[in-house]
Amino acid sequence: MRLPMPSAAASAAVATAVATAAAAALAVLPGSALAAETPATSSFTISDPRIKESSGLAASRIHPGVYWTHNDSDDGPYIYAVDSASGRTVARVTLKGIGKPRDVEAISLGPDGQLYVGDIGDNRNGTWDHVWIYRFPEPKQLGDVTVEATQFTVKYADGARNAEALMVHPVTGRVYIASKDENKGGLYEGPAELTTDGTNVFRRVAAVPWVTDGAFSPDGTRLTLRGYFTARTYPWKDGLPVGEGERVDAPWQGQAESVTYTPDGSTLMFGAEGEGSRVIAIPVSDAAASASASPQPGAPSGAAPASEPTGTFGKGALVLAGGLILVLGAKRLLRRRP
């Protein structure tokens, strides 16, 4: 939706809300967010003005330092390659052989060397009876190019829903989708192989928190899921996330939309929407890397406990939630302006 231009007073209100939220975030998380900005890390800023709603990230395996991303909606069938050393776009891939993208939310690189693009968002909050996945080989040469993509139709076994996270397991090649729901999100497993003949049915295999993106570690032993305020890394065993997972110090980014691992698995890269958005590098902690492969006694396999509200992990997250409410409230005021 395109919003009318706000007045100077309304713009100032939004700026104040954003500043308040950011200040609160830095106050409660002084270590992680600031440490990620040091020159020793590989954080970078996306400089391409065409990328206003970066909603997914995937690290290239054949182009060191390059990350694939895409806009959320209203952009067309385009995938961008961004060089983390400069923040510049080094390739724009145009997909052909598919329909008109509706709400592209995620991207993941499979063990087959192909990029999987999840057109899985649902702006109608779970009323579209099907969504799509697009697949195409990662280009060996960087530059603007048009490629033929394969389109797969997807439905969920338990009915339509909104989703923003698509992950391809780096060993088995199986595709997973995490639905976005603040109360009862689910992790959905696709068939062993996607097919263009008919519909690919994804079945719920675990409960997950409120998820805006996710990524498998390069060796396939861990799954990291992020939301607006927090992220958790789960041991991955027998096709399922195990236990409650390990909390990751995800940075405060407002419209936090994406996450991926660096190819060596040593760092998590967190991205967000917005023009000139920052991709922040957070080293994988020893605790997260060696999280127990066995759940605690009595803990269910597959997710955070139902009694733990998603996005409210301690006082820091509560402050961040308050900051986001300020921002969203200001945006709603702007929408109501004639």
GROMACS .gro file of C-alpha atoms in nm:
model
  338
    1MET     CA    1   0.000   0.000   0.000
    2ARG     CA    2   0.131   0.345  -0.092
    3LEU     CA    3   0.076   0.599   0.186
    4PRO     CA    4   0.018   0.974   0.137
    5MET     CA    5   0.307   1.205   0.215
    6PRO     CA    6   0.298   1.295   0.586
    7SER     CA    7   0.310   1.647   0.722
    8ALA     CA    8   0.624   1.780   0.887
    9ALA     CA    9   0.466   1.733   1.231
   10ALA     CA   10   0.369   1.374   1.155
   11SER     CA   11   0.715   1.299   1.018
   12ALA     CA   12   0.867   1.439   1.336
   13ALA     CA   13   0.640   1.213   1.541
   14VAL     CA   14   0.758   0.907   1.352
   15ALA     CA   15   1.121   1.011   1.384
   16THR     CA   16   1.077   1.061   1.758
   17ALA     CA   17   0.915   0.719   1.797
   18VAL     CA   18   1.190   0.550   1.600
   19ALA     CA   19   1.459   0.729   1.798
   20THR     CA   20   1.292   0.631   2.125
   21ALA     CA   21   1.273   0.267   2.024
   22ALA     CA   22   1.634   0.263   1.906
   23ALA     CA   23   1.758   0.430   2.223
   24ALA     CA   24   1.569   0.182   2.436
   25ALA     CA   25   1.712  -0.106   2.240
   26LEU     CA   26   2.067   0.014   2.285
   27ALA     CA   27   2.005   0.074   2.654
   28VAL     CA   28   1.899  -0.283   2.720
   29LEU     CA   29   2.130  -0.451   2.471
   30PRO     CA   30   2.456  -0.257   2.491
   31GLY     CA   31   2.678  -0.550   2.406
   32SER     CA   32   2.534  -0.727   2.105
   33ALA     CA   33   2.411  -0.443   1.883
   34LEU     CA   34   2.713  -0.219   1.934
   35ALA     CA   35   2.963  -0.500   1.903
   36ALA     CA   36   2.814  -0.592   1.567
   37GLU     CA   37   2.907  -0.249   1.433
   38THR     CA   38   3.279  -0.277   1.498
   39PRO     CA   39   3.511  -0.281   1.194
   40ALA     CA   40   3.615  -0.640   1.270
   41THR     CA   41   3.272  -0.771   1.164
   42SER     CA   42   3.122  -0.805   0.818
   43SER     CA   43   2.811  -0.593   0.868
   44PHE     CA   44   2.713  -0.385   0.564
   45THR     CA   45   2.453  -0.143   0.435
   46ILE     CA   46   2.245  -0.212   0.123
   47SER     CA   47   2.298   0.099  -0.090
   48ASP     CA   48   2.074   0.020  -0.390
   49PRO     CA   49   1.770   0.255  -0.375
   50ARG     CA   50   1.566  -0.009  -0.560
   51ILE     CA   51   1.591  -0.238  -0.257
   52LYS     CA   52   1.345  -0.074  -0.019
   53GLU     CA   53   1.191  -0.383   0.140
   54SER     CA   54   1.467  -0.641   0.174
   55SER     CA   55   1.276  -0.937   0.310
   56GLY     CA   56   1.511  -1.234   0.271
   57LEU     CA   57   1.883  -1.314   0.269
   58ALA     CA   58   2.088  -1.603   0.135
   59ALA     CA   59   2.466  -1.622   0.133
   60SER     CA   60   2.619  -1.716  -0.202
   61ARG     CA   61   2.842  -2.024  -0.207
   62ILE     CA   62   3.019  -1.946  -0.533
   63HIS     CA   63   3.062  -1.569  -0.495
   64PRO     CA   64   3.240  -1.494  -0.166
   65GLY     CA   65   3.091  -1.205   0.028
   66VAL     CA   66   2.779  -1.184  -0.189
   67TYR     CA   67   2.426  -1.206  -0.049
   68TRP     CA   68   2.105  -1.262  -0.243
   69THR     CA   69   1.800  -1.058  -0.144
   70HIS     CA   70   1.468  -0.936  -0.281
   71ASN     CA   71   1.193  -0.688  -0.210
   72ASP     CA   72   0.878  -0.778  -0.024
   73SER     CA   73   0.606  -0.686  -0.276
   74ASP     CA   74   0.523  -0.454  -0.567
   75ASP     CA   75   0.868  -0.498  -0.720
   76GLY     CA   76   0.830  -0.769  -0.983
   77PRO     CA   77   1.023  -1.092  -1.046
   78TYR     CA   78   1.363  -0.960  -0.938
   79ILE     CA   79   1.638  -1.102  -0.717
   80TYR     CA   80   1.941  -0.889  -0.625
   81ALA     CA   81   2.300  -0.986  -0.545
   82VAL     CA   82   2.466  -0.747  -0.300
   83ASP     CA   83   2.840  -0.732  -0.237
   84SER     CA   84   2.894  -0.709   0.139
   85ALA     CA   85   3.231  -0.538   0.092
   86SER     CA   86   3.073  -0.233  -0.068
   87GLY     CA   87   2.698  -0.268  -0.018
   88ARG     CA   88   2.650  -0.229  -0.393
   89THR     CA   89   2.426  -0.445  -0.611
   90VAL     CA   90   2.641  -0.656  -0.843
   91ALA     CA   91   2.358  -0.842  -1.020
   92ARG     CA   92   1.985  -0.826  -1.075
   93VAL     CA   93   1.822  -1.151  -1.183
   94THR     CA   94   1.488  -1.132  -1.364
   95LEU     CA   95   1.279  -1.448  -1.336
   96LYS     CA   96   1.076  -1.560  -1.633
   97GLY     CA   97   0.846  -1.858  -1.680
   98ILE     CA   98   0.651  -1.776  -1.364
   99GLY     CA   99   0.334  -1.584  -1.287
  100LYS     CA  100   0.323  -1.241  -1.128
  101PRO     CA  101   0.481  -1.256  -0.781
  102ARG     CA  102   0.234  -1.172  -0.506
  103ASP     CA  103   0.420  -1.139  -0.175
  104VAL     CA  104   0.780  -1.262  -0.189
  105GLU     CA  105   0.912  -1.312   0.165
  106ALA     CA  106   1.210  -1.548   0.172
  107ILE     CA  107   1.505  -1.691  -0.018
  108SER     CA  108   1.728  -1.992   0.053
  109LEU     CA  109   2.009  -2.173  -0.126
  110GLY     CA  110   1.975  -2.549  -0.159
  111PRO     CA  111   2.244  -2.818  -0.177
  112ASP     CA  112   2.164  -2.849  -0.548
  113GLY     CA  113   2.312  -2.504  -0.607
  114GLN     CA  114   1.972  -2.356  -0.678
  115LEU     CA  115   1.804  -2.059  -0.514
  116TYR     CA  116   1.455  -2.113  -0.376
  117VAL     CA  117   1.234  -1.805  -0.354
  118GLY     CA  118   0.929  -1.815  -0.128
  119ASP     CA  119   0.627  -1.622  -0.261
  120ILE     CA  120   0.456  -1.728   0.061
  121GLY     CA  121   0.336  -1.410   0.230
  122ASP     CA  122  -0.036  -1.356   0.265
  123ASN     CA  123  -0.144  -0.997   0.309
  124ARG     CA  124  -0.499  -1.125   0.358
  125ASN     CA  125  -0.388  -1.308   0.672
  126GLY     CA  126  -0.425  -1.664   0.554
  127THR     CA  127  -0.698  -1.652   0.292
  128TRP     CA  128  -0.508  -1.738  -0.027
  129ASP     CA  129  -0.564  -2.107  -0.090
  130HIS     CA  130  -0.217  -2.154  -0.237
  131VAL     CA  131   0.125  -1.990  -0.252
  132TRP     CA  132   0.432  -2.045  -0.472
  133ILE     CA  133   0.798  -2.134  -0.459
  134TYR     CA  134   1.028  -2.035  -0.747
  135ARG     CA  135   1.357  -2.213  -0.812
  136PHE     CA  136   1.649  -2.127  -1.038
  137PRO     CA  137   2.025  -2.206  -1.051
  138GLU     CA  138   2.250  -1.958  -0.877
  139PRO     CA  139   2.417  -1.764  -1.161
  140LYS     CA  140   2.785  -1.849  -1.205
  141GLN     CA  141   2.860  -1.502  -1.338
  142LEU     CA  142   2.748  -1.183  -1.167
  143GLY     CA  143   2.561  -0.928  -1.374
  144ASP     CA  144   2.209  -0.844  -1.484
  145VAL     CA  145   2.053  -1.152  -1.639
  146THR     CA  146   1.717  -1.311  -1.715
  147VAL     CA  147   1.674  -1.675  -1.617
  148GLU     CA  148   1.408  -1.941  -1.660
  149ALA     CA  149   1.265  -2.034  -1.321
  150THR     CA  150   1.056  -2.331  -1.212
  151GLN     CA  151   0.734  -2.254  -1.029
  152PHE     CA  152   0.587  -2.485  -0.764
  153THR     CA  153   0.237  -2.456  -0.620
  154VAL     CA  154   0.216  -2.502  -0.243
  155LYS     CA  155  -0.071  -2.567  -0.002
  156TYR     CA  156  -0.072  -2.644   0.369
  157ALA     CA  157  -0.234  -2.963   0.496
  158ASP     CA  158  -0.420  -2.773   0.769
  159GLY     CA  159  -0.537  -2.476   0.564
  160ALA     CA  160  -0.411  -2.142   0.435
  161ARG     CA  161  -0.188  -1.921   0.648
  162ASN     CA  162   0.057  -1.635   0.635
  163ALA     CA  163   0.431  -1.715   0.626
  164GLU     CA  164   0.758  -1.528   0.586
  165ALA     CA  165   1.026  -1.794   0.640
  166LEU     CA  166   1.143  -2.057   0.391
  167MET     CA  167   1.445  -2.277   0.461
  168VAL     CA  168   1.607  -2.544   0.244
  169HIS     CA  169   1.802  -2.805   0.440
  170PRO     CA  170   2.164  -2.797   0.316
  171VAL     CA  171   2.203  -3.177   0.328
  172THR     CA  172   1.865  -3.332   0.245
  173GLY     CA  173   1.740  -3.053   0.018
  174ARG     CA  174   1.396  -3.069   0.179
  175VAL     CA  175   1.208  -2.739   0.194
  176TYR     CA  176   1.051  -2.606   0.515
  177ILE     CA  177   0.820  -2.310   0.574
  178ALA     CA  178   0.751  -2.142   0.908
  179SER     CA  179   0.416  -1.970   0.940
  180LYS     CA  180   0.393  -1.627   1.100
  181ASP     CA  181   0.157  -1.619   1.396
  182GLU     CA  182   0.217  -1.448   1.728
  183ASN     CA  183   0.035  -1.724   1.917
  184LYS     CA  184   0.065  -2.058   1.737
  185GLY     CA  185   0.309  -2.054   1.448
  186GLY     CA  186   0.406  -2.381   1.285
  187LEU     CA  187   0.699  -2.536   1.104
  188TYR     CA  188   0.584  -2.708   0.784
  189GLU     CA  189   0.773  -2.980   0.599
  190GLY     CA  190   0.747  -3.009   0.222
  191PRO     CA  191   0.761  -3.333   0.023
  192ALA     CA  192   1.097  -3.505  -0.027
  193GLU     CA  193   1.105  -3.354  -0.377
  194LEU     CA  194   0.901  -3.065  -0.510
  195THR     CA  195   0.698  -3.134  -0.820
  196THR     CA  196   0.545  -2.919  -1.092
  197ASP     CA  197   0.274  -3.181  -1.147
  198GLY     CA  198  -0.002  -3.075  -0.913
  199THR     CA  199   0.020  -2.928  -0.565
  200ASN     CA  200   0.299  -2.969  -0.311
  201VAL     CA  201   0.140  -3.024   0.031
  202PHE     CA  202   0.334  -2.899   0.333
  203ARG     CA  203   0.255  -3.065   0.666
  204ARG     CA  204   0.297  -2.920   1.014
  205VAL     CA  205   0.575  -3.096   1.208
  206ALA     CA  206   0.646  -2.861   1.500
  207ALA     CA  207   0.530  -2.550   1.683
  208VAL     CA  208   0.749  -2.241   1.651
  209PRO     CA  209   0.747  -1.884   1.788
  210TRP     CA  210   0.652  -1.572   1.591
  211VAL     CA  211   0.885  -1.606   1.291
  212THR     CA  212   0.980  -1.355   1.020
  213ASP     CA  213   1.266  -1.562   0.873
  214GLY     CA  214   1.487  -1.863   0.936
  215ALA     CA  215   1.804  -2.034   0.819
  216PHE     CA  216   1.983  -2.366   0.857
  217SER     CA  217   2.349  -2.371   0.951
  218PRO     CA  218   2.568  -2.480   0.655
  219ASP     CA  219   2.620  -2.827   0.805
  220GLY     CA  220   2.247  -2.871   0.866
  221THR     CA  221   2.279  -2.936   1.239
  222ARG     CA  222   2.109  -2.616   1.358
  223LEU     CA  223   1.805  -2.410   1.265
  224THR     CA  224   1.786  -2.042   1.356
  225LEU     CA  225   1.448  -1.868   1.358
  226ARG     CA  226   1.408  -1.494   1.408
  227GLY     CA  227   1.119  -1.265   1.490
  228TYR     CA  228   1.094  -0.889   1.540
  229PHE     CA  229   1.258  -0.893   1.884
  230THR     CA  230   1.450  -1.217   1.932
  231ALA     CA  231   1.600  -1.519   1.761
  232ARG     CA  232   1.655  -1.877   1.875
  233THR     CA  233   1.882  -2.152   1.746
  234TYR     CA  234   1.758  -2.510   1.772
  235PRO     CA  235   1.957  -2.831   1.735
  236TRP     CA  236   1.824  -3.015   1.429
  237LYS     CA  237   1.783  -3.391   1.456
  238ASP     CA  238   1.584  -3.643   1.251
  239GLY     CA  239   1.408  -3.371   1.057
  240LEU     CA  240   1.290  -3.175   1.361
  241PRO     CA  241   1.402  -2.887   1.583
  242VAL     CA  242   1.485  -3.016   1.930
  243GLY     CA  243   1.397  -2.865   2.266
  244GLU     CA  244   1.362  -2.500   2.352
  245GLY     CA  245   1.665  -2.385   2.157
  246GLU     CA  246   1.928  -2.131   2.250
  247ARG     CA  247   1.852  -1.761   2.252
  248VAL     CA  248   2.056  -1.553   2.006
  249ASP     CA  249   2.133  -1.186   2.071
  250ALA     CA  250   1.961  -1.062   1.757
  251PRO     CA  251   2.001  -0.688   1.698
  252TRP     CA  252   1.713  -0.443   1.724
  253GLN     CA  253   1.619  -0.353   1.365
  254GLY     CA  254   1.259  -0.234   1.371
  255GLN     CA  255   1.109  -0.415   1.073
  256ALA     CA  256   1.333  -0.719   1.127
  257GLU     CA  257   1.280  -0.948   0.829
  258SER     CA  258   1.571  -1.174   0.742
  259VAL     CA  259   1.853  -1.397   0.863
  260THR     CA  260   2.114  -1.623   0.705
  261TYR     CA  261   2.442  -1.789   0.800
  262THR     CA  262   2.774  -1.701   0.645
  263PRO     CA  263   2.903  -1.991   0.430
  264ASP     CA  264   3.146  -2.103   0.702
  265GLY     CA  265   2.871  -2.105   0.965
  266SER     CA  266   3.061  -1.874   1.200
  267THR     CA  267   2.829  -1.575   1.178
  268LEU     CA  268   2.459  -1.496   1.153
  269MET     CA  269   2.360  -1.209   0.925
  270PHE     CA  270   2.045  -1.021   1.027
  271GLY     CA  271   1.864  -0.793   0.780
  272ALA     CA  272   1.568  -0.556   0.782
  273GLU     CA  273   1.334  -0.368   0.553
  274GLY     CA  274   1.381  -0.003   0.460
  275GLU     CA  275   1.586   0.193   0.209
  276GLY     CA  276   1.955   0.183   0.298
  277SER     CA  277   1.891  -0.099   0.547
  278ARG     CA  278   2.173  -0.241   0.754
  279VAL     CA  279   2.269  -0.610   0.754
  280ILE     CA  280   2.426  -0.682   1.092
  281ALA     CA  281   2.672  -0.962   1.159
  282ILE     CA  282   2.644  -1.149   1.491
  283PRO     CA  283   2.910  -1.416   1.560
  284VAL     CA  284   2.767  -1.757   1.644
  285SER     CA  285   2.833  -1.811   2.013
  286ASP     CA  286   2.992  -2.127   2.144
  287ALA     CA  287   2.672  -2.192   2.338
  288ALA     CA  288   2.455  -2.173   2.028
  289ALA     CA  289   2.698  -2.379   1.824
  290SER     CA  290   2.703  -2.657   2.082
  291ALA     CA  291   2.341  -2.642   2.202
  292SER     CA  292   2.234  -2.975   2.342
  293ALA     CA  293   2.090  -3.217   2.091
  294SER     CA  294   1.858  -3.356   2.359
  295PRO     CA  295   1.560  -3.168   2.507
  296GLN     CA  296   1.545  -3.098   2.876
  297PRO     CA  297   1.335  -3.343   3.077
  298GLY     CA  298   0.970  -3.283   3.003
  299ALA     CA  299   1.042  -3.032   2.725
  300PRO     CA  300   0.852  -3.093   2.398
  301SER     CA  301   1.047  -3.140   2.078
  302GLY     CA  302   1.017  -2.863   1.826
  303ALA     CA  303   0.970  -2.522   1.981
  304ALA     CA  304   0.975  -2.275   2.264
  305PRO     CA  305   0.728  -2.366   2.541
  306ALA     CA  306   0.370  -2.248   2.496
  307SER     CA  307   0.385  -2.057   2.826
  308GLU     CA  308   0.662  -1.828   2.697
  309PRO     CA  309   0.504  -1.547   2.493
  310THR     CA  310   0.683  -1.501   2.164
  311GLY     CA  311   0.898  -1.187   2.153
  312THR     CA  312   0.890  -1.125   2.529
  313PHE     CA  313   1.213  -1.271   2.658
  314GLY     CA  314   1.283  -1.059   2.965
  315LYS     CA  315   1.279  -0.688   3.033
  316GLY     CA  316   1.487  -0.597   2.728
  317ALA     CA  317   1.235  -0.748   2.488
  318LEU     CA  318   0.950  -0.574   2.671
  319VAL     CA  319   1.118  -0.239   2.618
  320LEU     CA  320   1.170  -0.320   2.252
  321ALA     CA  321   0.805  -0.418   2.220
  322GLY     CA  322   0.705  -0.083   2.365
  323GLY     CA  323   0.927   0.093   2.114
  324LEU     CA  324   0.771  -0.095   1.824
  325ILE     CA  325   0.423  -0.008   1.948
  326LEU     CA  326   0.519   0.360   1.938
  327VAL     CA  327   0.639   0.325   1.579
  328LEU     CA  328   0.333   0.131   1.463
  329GLY     CA  329   0.102   0.378   1.636
  330ALA     CA  330   0.266   0.667   1.455
  331LYS     CA  331   0.233   0.484   1.123
  332ARG     CA  332  -0.138   0.430   1.184
  333LEU     CA  333  -0.185   0.800   1.246
  334LEU     CA  334  -0.023   0.872   0.911
  335ARG     CA  335  -0.252   0.626   0.734
  336ARG     CA  336  -0.556   0.811   0.868
  337ARG     CA  337  -0.442   1.147   0.731
  338PRO     CA  338  -0.636   1.257   0.418
   0.00000   0.00000   0.00000
